[in-house]
Short mmCIF file of C-alpha atoms and ligand atoms in Angstrom, two decimals:
data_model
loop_
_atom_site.label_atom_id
_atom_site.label_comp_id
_atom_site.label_asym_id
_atom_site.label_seq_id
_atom_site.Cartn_x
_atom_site.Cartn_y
_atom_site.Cartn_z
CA UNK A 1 -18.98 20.61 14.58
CA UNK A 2 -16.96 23.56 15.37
CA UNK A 3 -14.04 21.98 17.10
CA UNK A 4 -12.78 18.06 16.45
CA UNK A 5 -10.62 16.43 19.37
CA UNK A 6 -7.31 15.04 18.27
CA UNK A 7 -5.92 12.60 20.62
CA UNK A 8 -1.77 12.06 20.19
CA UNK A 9 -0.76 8.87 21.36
CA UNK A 10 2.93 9.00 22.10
CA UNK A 11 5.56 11.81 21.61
CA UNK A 12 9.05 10.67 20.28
CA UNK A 13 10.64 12.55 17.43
CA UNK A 14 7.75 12.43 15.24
CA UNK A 15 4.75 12.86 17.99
CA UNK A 16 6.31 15.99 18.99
CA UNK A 17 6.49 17.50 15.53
CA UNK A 18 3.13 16.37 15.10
CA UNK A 19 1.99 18.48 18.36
CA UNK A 20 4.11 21.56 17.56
CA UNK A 21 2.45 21.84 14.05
CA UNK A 22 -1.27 21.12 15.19
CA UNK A 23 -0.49 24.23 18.03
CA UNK A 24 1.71 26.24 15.55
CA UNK A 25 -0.40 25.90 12.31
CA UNK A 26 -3.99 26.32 13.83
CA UNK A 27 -5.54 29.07 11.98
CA UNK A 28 -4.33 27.48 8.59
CA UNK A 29 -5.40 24.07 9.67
CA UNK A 30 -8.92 25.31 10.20
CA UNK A 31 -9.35 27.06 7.33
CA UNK A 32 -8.23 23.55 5.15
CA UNK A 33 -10.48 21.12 7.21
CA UNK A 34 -13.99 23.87 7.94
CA UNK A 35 -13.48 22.87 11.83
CA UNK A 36 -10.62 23.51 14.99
CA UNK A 37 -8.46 20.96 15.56
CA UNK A 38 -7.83 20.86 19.21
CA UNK A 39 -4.84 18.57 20.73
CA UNK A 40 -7.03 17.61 23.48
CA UNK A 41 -3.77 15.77 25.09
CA UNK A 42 -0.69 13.31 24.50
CA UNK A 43 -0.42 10.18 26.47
CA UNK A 44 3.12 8.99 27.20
CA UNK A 45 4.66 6.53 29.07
CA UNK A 46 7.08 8.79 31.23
CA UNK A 47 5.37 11.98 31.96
CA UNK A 48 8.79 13.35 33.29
CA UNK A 49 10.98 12.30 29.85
CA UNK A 50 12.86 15.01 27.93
CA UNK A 51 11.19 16.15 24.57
CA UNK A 52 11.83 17.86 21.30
CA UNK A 53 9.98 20.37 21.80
CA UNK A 54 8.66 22.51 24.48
CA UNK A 55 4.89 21.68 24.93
CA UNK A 56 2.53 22.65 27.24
CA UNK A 57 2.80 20.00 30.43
CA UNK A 58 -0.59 19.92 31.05
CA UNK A 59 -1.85 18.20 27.72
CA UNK A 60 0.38 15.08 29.05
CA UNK A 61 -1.41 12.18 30.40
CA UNK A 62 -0.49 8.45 31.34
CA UNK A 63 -3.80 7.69 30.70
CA UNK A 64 -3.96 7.03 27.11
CA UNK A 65 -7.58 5.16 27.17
CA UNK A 66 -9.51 7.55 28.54
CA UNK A 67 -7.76 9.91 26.00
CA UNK A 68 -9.27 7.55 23.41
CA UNK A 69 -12.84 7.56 24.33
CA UNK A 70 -13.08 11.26 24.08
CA UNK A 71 -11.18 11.75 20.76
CA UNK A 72 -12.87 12.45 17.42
CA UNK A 73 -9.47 11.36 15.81
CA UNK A 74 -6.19 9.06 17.28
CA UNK A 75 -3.04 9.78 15.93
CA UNK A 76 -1.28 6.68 17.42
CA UNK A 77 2.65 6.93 16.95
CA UNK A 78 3.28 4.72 19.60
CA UNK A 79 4.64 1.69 17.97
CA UNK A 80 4.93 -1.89 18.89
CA UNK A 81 2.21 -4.08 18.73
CA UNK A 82 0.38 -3.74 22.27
CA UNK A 83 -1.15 -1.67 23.89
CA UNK A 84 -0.80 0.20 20.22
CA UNK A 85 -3.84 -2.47 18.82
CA UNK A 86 -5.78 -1.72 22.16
CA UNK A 87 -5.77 1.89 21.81
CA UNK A 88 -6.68 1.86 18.01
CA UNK A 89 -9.53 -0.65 18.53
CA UNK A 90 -10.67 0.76 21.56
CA UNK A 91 -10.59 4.58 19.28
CA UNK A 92 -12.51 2.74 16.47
CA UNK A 93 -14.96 1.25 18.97
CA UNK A 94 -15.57 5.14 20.09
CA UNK A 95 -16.21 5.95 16.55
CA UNK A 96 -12.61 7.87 16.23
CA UNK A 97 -11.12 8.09 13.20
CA UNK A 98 -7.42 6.68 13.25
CA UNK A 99 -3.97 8.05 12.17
CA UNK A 100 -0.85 6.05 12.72
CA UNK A 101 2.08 5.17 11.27
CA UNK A 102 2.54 1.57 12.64
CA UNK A 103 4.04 -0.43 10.04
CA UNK A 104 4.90 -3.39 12.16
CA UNK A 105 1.51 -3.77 13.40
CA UNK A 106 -0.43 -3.10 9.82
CA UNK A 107 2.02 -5.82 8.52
CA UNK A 108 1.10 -7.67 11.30
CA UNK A 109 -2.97 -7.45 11.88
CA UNK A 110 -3.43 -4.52 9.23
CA UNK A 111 -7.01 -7.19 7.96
CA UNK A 112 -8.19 -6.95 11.90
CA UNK A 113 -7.65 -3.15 11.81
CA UNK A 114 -9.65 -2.32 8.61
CA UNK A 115 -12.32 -4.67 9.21
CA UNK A 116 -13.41 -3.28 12.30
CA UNK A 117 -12.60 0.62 11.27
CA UNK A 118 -14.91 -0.36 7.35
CA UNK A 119 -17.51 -1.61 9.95
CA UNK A 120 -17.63 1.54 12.13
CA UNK A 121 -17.22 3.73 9.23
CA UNK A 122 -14.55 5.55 10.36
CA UNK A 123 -11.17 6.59 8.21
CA UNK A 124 -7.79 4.67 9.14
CA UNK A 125 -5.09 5.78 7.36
CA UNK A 126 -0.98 5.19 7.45
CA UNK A 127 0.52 7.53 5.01
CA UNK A 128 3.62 7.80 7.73
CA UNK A 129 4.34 4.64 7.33
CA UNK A 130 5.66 3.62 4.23
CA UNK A 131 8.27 6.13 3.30
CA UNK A 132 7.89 8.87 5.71
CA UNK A 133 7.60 12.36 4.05
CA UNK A 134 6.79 10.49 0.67
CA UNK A 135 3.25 10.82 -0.53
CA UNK A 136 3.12 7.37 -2.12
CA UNK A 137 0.04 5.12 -0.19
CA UNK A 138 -2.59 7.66 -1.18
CA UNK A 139 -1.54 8.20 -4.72
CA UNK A 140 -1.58 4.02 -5.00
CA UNK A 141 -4.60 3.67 -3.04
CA UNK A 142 -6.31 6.89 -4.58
CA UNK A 143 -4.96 8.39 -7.40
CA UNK A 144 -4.41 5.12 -9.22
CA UNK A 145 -7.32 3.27 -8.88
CA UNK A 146 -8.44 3.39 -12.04
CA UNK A 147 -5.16 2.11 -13.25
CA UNK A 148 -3.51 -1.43 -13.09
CA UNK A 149 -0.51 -1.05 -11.34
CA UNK A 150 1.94 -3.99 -12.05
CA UNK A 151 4.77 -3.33 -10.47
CA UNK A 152 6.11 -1.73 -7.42
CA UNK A 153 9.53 -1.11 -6.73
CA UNK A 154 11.07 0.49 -3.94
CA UNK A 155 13.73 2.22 -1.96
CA UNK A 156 12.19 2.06 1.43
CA UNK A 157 14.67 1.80 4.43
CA UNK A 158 16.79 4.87 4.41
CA UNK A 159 19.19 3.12 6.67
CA UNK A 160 20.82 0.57 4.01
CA UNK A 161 20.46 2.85 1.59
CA UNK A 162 22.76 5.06 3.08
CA UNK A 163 24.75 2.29 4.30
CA UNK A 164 25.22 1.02 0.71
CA UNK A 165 25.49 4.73 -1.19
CA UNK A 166 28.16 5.00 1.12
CA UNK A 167 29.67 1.37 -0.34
CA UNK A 168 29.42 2.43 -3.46
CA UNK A 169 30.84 6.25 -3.87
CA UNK A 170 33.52 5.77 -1.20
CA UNK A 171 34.20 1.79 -1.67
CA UNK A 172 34.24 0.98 1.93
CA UNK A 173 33.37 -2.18 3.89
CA UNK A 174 29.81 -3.00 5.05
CA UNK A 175 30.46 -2.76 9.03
CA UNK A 176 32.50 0.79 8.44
CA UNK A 177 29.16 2.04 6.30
CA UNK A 178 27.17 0.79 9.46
CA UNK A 179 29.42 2.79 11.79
CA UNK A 180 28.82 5.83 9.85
CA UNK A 181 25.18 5.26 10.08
CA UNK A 182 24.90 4.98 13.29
CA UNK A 183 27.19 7.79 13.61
CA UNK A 184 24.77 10.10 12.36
CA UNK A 185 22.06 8.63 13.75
CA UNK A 186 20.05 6.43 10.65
CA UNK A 187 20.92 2.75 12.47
CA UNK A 188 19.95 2.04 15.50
CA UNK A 189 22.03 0.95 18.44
CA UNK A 190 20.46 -2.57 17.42
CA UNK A 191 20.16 -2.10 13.30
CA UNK A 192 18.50 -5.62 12.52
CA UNK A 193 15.52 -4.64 11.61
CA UNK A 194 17.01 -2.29 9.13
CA UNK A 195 19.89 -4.31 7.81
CA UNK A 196 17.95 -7.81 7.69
CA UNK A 197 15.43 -6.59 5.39
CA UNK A 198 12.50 -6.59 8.20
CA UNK A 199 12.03 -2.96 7.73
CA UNK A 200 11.57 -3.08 3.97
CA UNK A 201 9.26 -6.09 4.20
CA UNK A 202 6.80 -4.75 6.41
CA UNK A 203 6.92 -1.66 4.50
CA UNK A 204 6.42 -4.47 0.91
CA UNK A 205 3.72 -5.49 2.75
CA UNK A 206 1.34 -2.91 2.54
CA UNK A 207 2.75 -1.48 -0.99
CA UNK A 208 1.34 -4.70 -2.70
CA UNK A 209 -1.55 -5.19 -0.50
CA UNK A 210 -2.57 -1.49 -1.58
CA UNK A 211 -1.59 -1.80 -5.35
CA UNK A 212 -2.98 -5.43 -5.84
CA UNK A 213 -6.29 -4.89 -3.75
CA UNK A 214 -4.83 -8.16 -2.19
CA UNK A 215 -4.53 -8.38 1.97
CA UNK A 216 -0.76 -8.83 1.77
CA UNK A 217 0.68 -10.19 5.27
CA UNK A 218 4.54 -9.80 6.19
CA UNK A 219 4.92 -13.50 6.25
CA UNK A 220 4.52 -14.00 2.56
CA UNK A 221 7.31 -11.25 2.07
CA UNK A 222 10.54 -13.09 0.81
CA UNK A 223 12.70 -11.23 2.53
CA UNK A 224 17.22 -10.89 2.40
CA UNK A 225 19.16 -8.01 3.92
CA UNK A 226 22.62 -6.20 2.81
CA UNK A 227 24.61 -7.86 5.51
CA UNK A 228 26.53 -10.29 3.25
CA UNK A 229 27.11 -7.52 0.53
CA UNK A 230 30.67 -7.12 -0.06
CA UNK A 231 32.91 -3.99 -1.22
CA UNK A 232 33.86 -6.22 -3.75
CA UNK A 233 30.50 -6.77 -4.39
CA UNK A 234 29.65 -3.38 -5.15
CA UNK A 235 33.24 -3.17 -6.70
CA UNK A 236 31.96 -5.91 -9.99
CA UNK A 237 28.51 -4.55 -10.06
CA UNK A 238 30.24 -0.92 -10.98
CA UNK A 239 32.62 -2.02 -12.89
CA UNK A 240 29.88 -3.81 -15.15
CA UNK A 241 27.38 -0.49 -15.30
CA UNK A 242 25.43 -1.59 -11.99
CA UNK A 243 24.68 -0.25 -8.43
CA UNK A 244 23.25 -2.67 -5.58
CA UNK A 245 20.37 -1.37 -3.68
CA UNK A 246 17.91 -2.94 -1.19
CA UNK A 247 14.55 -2.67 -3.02
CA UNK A 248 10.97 -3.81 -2.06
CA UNK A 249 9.61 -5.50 -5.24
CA UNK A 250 5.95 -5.75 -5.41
CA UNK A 251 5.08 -7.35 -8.66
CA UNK A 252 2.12 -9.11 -10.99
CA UNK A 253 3.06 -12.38 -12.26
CA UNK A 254 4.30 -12.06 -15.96
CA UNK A 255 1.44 -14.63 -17.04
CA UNK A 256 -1.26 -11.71 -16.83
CA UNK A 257 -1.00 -11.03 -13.48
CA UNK A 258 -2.40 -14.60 -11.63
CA UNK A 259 -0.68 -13.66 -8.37
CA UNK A 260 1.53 -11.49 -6.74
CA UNK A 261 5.06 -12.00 -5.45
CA UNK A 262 6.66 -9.28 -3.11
CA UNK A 263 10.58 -9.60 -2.02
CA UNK A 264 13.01 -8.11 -0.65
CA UNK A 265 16.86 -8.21 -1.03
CA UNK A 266 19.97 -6.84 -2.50
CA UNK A 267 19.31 -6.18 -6.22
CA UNK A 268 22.04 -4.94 -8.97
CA UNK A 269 20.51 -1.72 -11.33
CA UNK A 270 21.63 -0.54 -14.08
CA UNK A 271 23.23 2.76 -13.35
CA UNK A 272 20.78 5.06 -15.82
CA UNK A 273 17.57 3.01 -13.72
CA UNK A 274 15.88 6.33 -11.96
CA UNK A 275 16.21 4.27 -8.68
CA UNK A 276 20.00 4.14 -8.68
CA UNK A 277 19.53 8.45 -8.53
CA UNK A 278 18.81 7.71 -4.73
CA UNK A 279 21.31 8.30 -2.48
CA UNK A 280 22.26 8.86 1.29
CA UNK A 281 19.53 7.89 3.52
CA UNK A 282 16.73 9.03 1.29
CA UNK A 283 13.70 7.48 -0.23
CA UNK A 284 11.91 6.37 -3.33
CA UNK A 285 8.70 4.00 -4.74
CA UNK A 286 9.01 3.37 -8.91
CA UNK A 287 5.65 2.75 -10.06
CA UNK A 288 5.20 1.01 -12.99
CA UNK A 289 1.67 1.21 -13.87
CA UNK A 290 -0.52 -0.02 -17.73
CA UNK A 291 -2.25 3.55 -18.66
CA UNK A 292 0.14 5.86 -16.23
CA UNK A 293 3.52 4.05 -17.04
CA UNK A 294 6.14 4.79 -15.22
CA UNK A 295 5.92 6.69 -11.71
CA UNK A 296 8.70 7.74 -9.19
CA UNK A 297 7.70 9.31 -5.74
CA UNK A 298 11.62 10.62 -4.27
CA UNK A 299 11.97 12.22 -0.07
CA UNK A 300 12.71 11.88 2.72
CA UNK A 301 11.76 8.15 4.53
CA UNK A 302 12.13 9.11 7.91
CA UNK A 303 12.86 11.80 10.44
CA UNK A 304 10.30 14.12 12.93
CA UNK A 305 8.83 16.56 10.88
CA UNK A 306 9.33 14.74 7.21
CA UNK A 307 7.16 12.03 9.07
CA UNK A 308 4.85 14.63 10.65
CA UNK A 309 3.97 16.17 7.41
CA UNK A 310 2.47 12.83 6.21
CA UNK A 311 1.04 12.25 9.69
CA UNK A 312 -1.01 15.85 9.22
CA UNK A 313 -1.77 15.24 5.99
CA UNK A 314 -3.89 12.19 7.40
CA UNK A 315 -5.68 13.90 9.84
CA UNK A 316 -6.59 16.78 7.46
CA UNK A 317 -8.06 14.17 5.23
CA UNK A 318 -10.19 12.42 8.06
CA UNK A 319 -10.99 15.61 9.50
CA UNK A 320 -12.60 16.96 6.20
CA UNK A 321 -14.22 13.22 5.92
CA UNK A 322 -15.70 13.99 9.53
CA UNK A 323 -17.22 17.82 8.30
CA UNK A 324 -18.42 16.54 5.36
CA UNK A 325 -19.83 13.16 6.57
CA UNK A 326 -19.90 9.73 4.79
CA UNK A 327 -18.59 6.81 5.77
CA UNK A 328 -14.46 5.88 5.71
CA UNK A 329 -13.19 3.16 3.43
CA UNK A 330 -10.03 2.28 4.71
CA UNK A 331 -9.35 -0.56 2.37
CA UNK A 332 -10.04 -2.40 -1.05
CA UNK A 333 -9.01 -6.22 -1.18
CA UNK A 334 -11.54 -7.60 -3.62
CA UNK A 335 -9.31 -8.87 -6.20
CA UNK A 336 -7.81 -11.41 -3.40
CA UNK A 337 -4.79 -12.38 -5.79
CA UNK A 338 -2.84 -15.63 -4.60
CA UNK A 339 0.56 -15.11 -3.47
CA UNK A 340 3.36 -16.26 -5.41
CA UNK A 341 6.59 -17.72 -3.87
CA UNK A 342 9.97 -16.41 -4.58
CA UNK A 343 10.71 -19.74 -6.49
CA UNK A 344 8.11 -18.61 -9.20
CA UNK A 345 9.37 -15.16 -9.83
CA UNK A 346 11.28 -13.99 -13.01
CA UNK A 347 14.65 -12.53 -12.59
CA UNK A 348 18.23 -12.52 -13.52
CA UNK A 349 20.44 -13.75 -11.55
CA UNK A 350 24.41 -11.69 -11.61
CA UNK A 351 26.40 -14.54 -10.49
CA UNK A 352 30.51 -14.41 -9.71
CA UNK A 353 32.48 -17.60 -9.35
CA UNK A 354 35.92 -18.41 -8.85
CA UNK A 355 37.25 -21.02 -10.72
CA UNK A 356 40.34 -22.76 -12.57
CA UNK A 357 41.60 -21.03 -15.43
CA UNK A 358 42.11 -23.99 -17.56
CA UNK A 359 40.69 -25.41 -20.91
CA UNK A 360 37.20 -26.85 -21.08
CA UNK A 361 35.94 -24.88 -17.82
CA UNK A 362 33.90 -22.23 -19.85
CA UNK A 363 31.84 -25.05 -21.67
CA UNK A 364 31.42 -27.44 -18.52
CA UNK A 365 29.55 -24.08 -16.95
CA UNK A 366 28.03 -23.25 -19.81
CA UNK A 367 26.45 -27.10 -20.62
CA UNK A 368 24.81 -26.46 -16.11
CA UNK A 369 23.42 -23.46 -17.63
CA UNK A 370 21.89 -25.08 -20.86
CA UNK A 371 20.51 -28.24 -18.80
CA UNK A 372 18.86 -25.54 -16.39
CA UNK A 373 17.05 -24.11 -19.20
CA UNK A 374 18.94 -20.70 -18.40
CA UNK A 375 20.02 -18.28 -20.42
CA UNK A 376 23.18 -16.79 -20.18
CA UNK A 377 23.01 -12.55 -20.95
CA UNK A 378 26.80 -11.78 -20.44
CA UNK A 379 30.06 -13.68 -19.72
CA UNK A 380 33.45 -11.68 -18.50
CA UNK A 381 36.30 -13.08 -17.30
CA UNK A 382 39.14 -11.66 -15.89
CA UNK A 383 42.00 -13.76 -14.21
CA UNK A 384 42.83 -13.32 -10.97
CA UNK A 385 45.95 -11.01 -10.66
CA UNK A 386 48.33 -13.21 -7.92
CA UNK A 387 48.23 -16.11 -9.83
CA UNK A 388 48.99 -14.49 -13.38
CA UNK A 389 52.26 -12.98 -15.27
CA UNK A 390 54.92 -11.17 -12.85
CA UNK A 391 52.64 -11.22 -9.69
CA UNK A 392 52.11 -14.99 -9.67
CA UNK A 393 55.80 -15.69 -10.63
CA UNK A 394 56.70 -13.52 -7.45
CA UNK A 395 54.31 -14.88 -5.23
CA UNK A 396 53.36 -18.86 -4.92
CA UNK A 397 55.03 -20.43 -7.93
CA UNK A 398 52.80 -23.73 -7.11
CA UNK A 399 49.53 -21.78 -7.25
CA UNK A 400 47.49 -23.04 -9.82
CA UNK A 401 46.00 -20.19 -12.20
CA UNK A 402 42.54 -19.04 -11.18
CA UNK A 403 39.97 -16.64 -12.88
CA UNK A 404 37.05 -14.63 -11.96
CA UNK A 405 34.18 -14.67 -14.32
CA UNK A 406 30.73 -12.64 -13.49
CA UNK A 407 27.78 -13.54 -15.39
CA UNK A 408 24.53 -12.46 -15.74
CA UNK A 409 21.42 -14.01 -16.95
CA UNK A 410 18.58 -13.27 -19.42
CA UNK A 411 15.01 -13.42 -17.04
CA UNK A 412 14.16 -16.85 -15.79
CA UNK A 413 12.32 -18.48 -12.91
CA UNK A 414 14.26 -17.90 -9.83
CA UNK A 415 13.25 -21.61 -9.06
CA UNK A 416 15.65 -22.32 -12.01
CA UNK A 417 18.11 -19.61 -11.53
CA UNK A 418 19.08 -20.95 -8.06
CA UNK A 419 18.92 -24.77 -9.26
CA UNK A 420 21.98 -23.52 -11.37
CA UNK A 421 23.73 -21.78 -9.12
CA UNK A 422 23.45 -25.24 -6.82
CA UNK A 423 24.79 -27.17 -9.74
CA UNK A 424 27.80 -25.03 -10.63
CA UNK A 425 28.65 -25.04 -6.88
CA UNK A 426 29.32 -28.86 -7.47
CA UNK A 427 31.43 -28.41 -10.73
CA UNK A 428 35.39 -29.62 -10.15
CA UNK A 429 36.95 -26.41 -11.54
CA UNK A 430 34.41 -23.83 -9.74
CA UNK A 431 36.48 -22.96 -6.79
CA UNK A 432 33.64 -20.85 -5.01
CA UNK A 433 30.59 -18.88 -5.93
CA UNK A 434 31.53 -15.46 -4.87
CA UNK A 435 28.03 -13.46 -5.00
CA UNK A 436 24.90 -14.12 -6.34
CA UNK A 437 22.51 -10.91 -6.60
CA UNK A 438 19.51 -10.50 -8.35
CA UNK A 439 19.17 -7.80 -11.40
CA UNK A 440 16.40 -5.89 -11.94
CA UNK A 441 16.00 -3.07 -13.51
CA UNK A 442 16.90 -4.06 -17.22
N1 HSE B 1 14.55 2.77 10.05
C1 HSE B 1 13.85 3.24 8.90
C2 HSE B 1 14.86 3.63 7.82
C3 HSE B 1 12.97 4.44 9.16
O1 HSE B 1 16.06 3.55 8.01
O2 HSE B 1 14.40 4.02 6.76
C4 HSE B 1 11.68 4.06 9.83
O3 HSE B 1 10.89 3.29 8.99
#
């Protein structure tokens, strides 16, 4: 076993990094695995498309199945969910070992995938897709399997992070942030995926199906994006010691762990939370964790070569697997933990209302609290400023006086939490519920 094919499937921004470092870093490659790794060729759609980097034509091929069949590994960065299955089914069926970095499609049919790969005894693995450049699935999958991880938070789309760092250090408005991202190239002409949440969730996904030994599909994920985030907003949650990020929350139910909830939306932090360190378009996974404690893994979450190093770093690992023999294990699901619905998941709940400014209001809030069974953490009020003193006398002298008060909860069920927030919606004096964000965190 001198030499081991490696068949590239696709050749965007990270394919071509990928090629460029298995023909650049050849000698050093060798030495790591104990065998060559040839790039035996690259199938593409459009043999005649521009690329990042110069690469030798004749390794190009539209025939990506009969690139398969003669492969010893498949690094499929292809993505979409056909013919990308095909390929890596067909590549398992060969007895290849697979590399991709497909989160849509192991958030989709990951169970499929790692059945038939466990069967053939060959290595899948996905490090580029959670996170990019991060290390993070290996260390969960690998490093901390002797642990009991309980909790998985995460900074995972580099796009609303930026798009919300961006909120919150230069207070502008959510489609202005967008703008800039796409400006510089982190949204894409369509950004839904990223701004909806999708992203995150597929990415959720596989965090908690790898830290709960629980398959994990994309349609439990509870999933909000950043869209309806405000610069006022961010504005309160500064003011009162928080940032708003859009994290992936993999966690263990409080009661000992009976199930697992994963979710994804806009979540206030406090400002010293290691999380709320992230900013621009980078990445980061807290791991919280009963004999390690606490983890962070911080870098880069997308981009060609950030996402090639983790793409290597695969094939080293099933190359070595392939010199040395044994069989893969490409995934461990035996504790089969139920999923838990968002309604069952403890939180606190920020909540910002508009209401009256008269006597009486406080307590009539207070009592829908109490009758909910929740908690309140922190009351502040502040009145609103046109209907107040000099201002209001110079504006509207009819308007009535309003007030803005922003509360935020001790930890309830969310069930509960949002049965409140209905309630107070239907109180005479409550004008409007202006934002209602989750807290974690705390
Ligand atoms: N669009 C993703 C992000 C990168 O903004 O982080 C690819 O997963």
């Amino acid at each position: 076993m001198d030499t081991l094919k490696v068949a590239l499937l696709g050749c965007g921004s990270v394919g071509s990094q990928v090629a460029r470092i298995l023909r650049d870093d050849t000698d050093a490659l060798t030495d790591r695995v104990g065998a060559r790794l040839e790039l035996a060729g690259i199938a593409v759609r459009n043999l005649d498309a521009d690329r990042e980097v110069e690469l030798d034509k004749s390794l190009f091929t539209t025939d990506a199945e009969s690139l398969v069949q003669d492969a010893d590994i498949v690094i499929e960065l292809m993505g979409g969910i056909e013919p990308a299955r095909t390929l890596m089914l067909s590549a398992i069926g060969h007895g290849a070992s697979v590399v991709t970095g497909n989160k849509a499609l192991l958030a989709e049919d990951g169970p499929t995938l790692y059945e038939k790969a466990d069967a053939a005894g060959v290595q899948l693995s996905f490090e580029a897709a959670v996170a990019g450049a991060i290390p993070i699935l290996r260390p969960i999958r690998d490093s901390l399997a002797g642990d009991k991880i309980t909790r998985v938070l995460g900074i995972v789309n580099g796009t609303t992070n930026y798009i919300l760092d961006q909120m919150d250090t230069t207070g502008a408005q959510f489609d202005d942030a967008l703008a800039d991202a796409k400006a510089l190239g982190y949204a894409e002409a369509d950004p839904t995926a990223d701004i909806e949440g999708h992203d995150a969730a597929a990415k959720g996904a596989i965090l908690a199906s790898l830290a709960f030994h629980t398959r994990f599909p994309r349609s439990e994920v509870h999933c909000e994006g950043i869209t309806s985030v405000t610069a006022d907003d961010i504005a309160a949650a500064k003011d009162a010691g928080y940032v708003i990020k859009l994290l992936a929350i993999c966690e263990l139910q409080d009661d000992g762990g009976s199930g697992v909830s994963v979710r994804v939306h806009p979540t206030l932090l406090p400002r010293e939370h290691p999380l709320a360190a992230v900013h621009g378009a980078f990445n980061a996974v807290f791991v919280e964790a009963e004999s390690a404690g606490e983890l962070m893994f911080y870098g880069q979450g997308a981009g060609g070569t950030p996402t090639a190093s983790a793409v290597l770093g695969d094939v080293v690992s099933a190359a070595r697997r392939i010199v040395l023999g044994g069989p893969g294990r490409t995934e461990s699901a035996a504790a089969r933990l139920p999923s838990r619905g968002i309604g069952t998941v403890e939180t606190s709940y920020y909540i910002g209302l508009d209401v009256a400014d008269e006597s009486g209001v406080l307590a009539k809030i207070a009592q829908v609290f109490a009758d909910h069974g929740v908690s309140i953490e922190t009351m502040r009020q502040s009145m609103h400023p046109h209907t107040s003193g000099v201002a209001a006398a110079s504006a509207d002298p009819e308007a009535k006086p309003t007030a803005e008060l922003r509360i935020v909860t001790h930890r309830g069920r969310d069930a509960a939490l949002s049965r409140t927030v209905e309630a107070v919606k239907q109180l005479e004096p409550v004008n409007a519920v202006t934002s209602v964000l989750r807290v974690e965190g705390v």
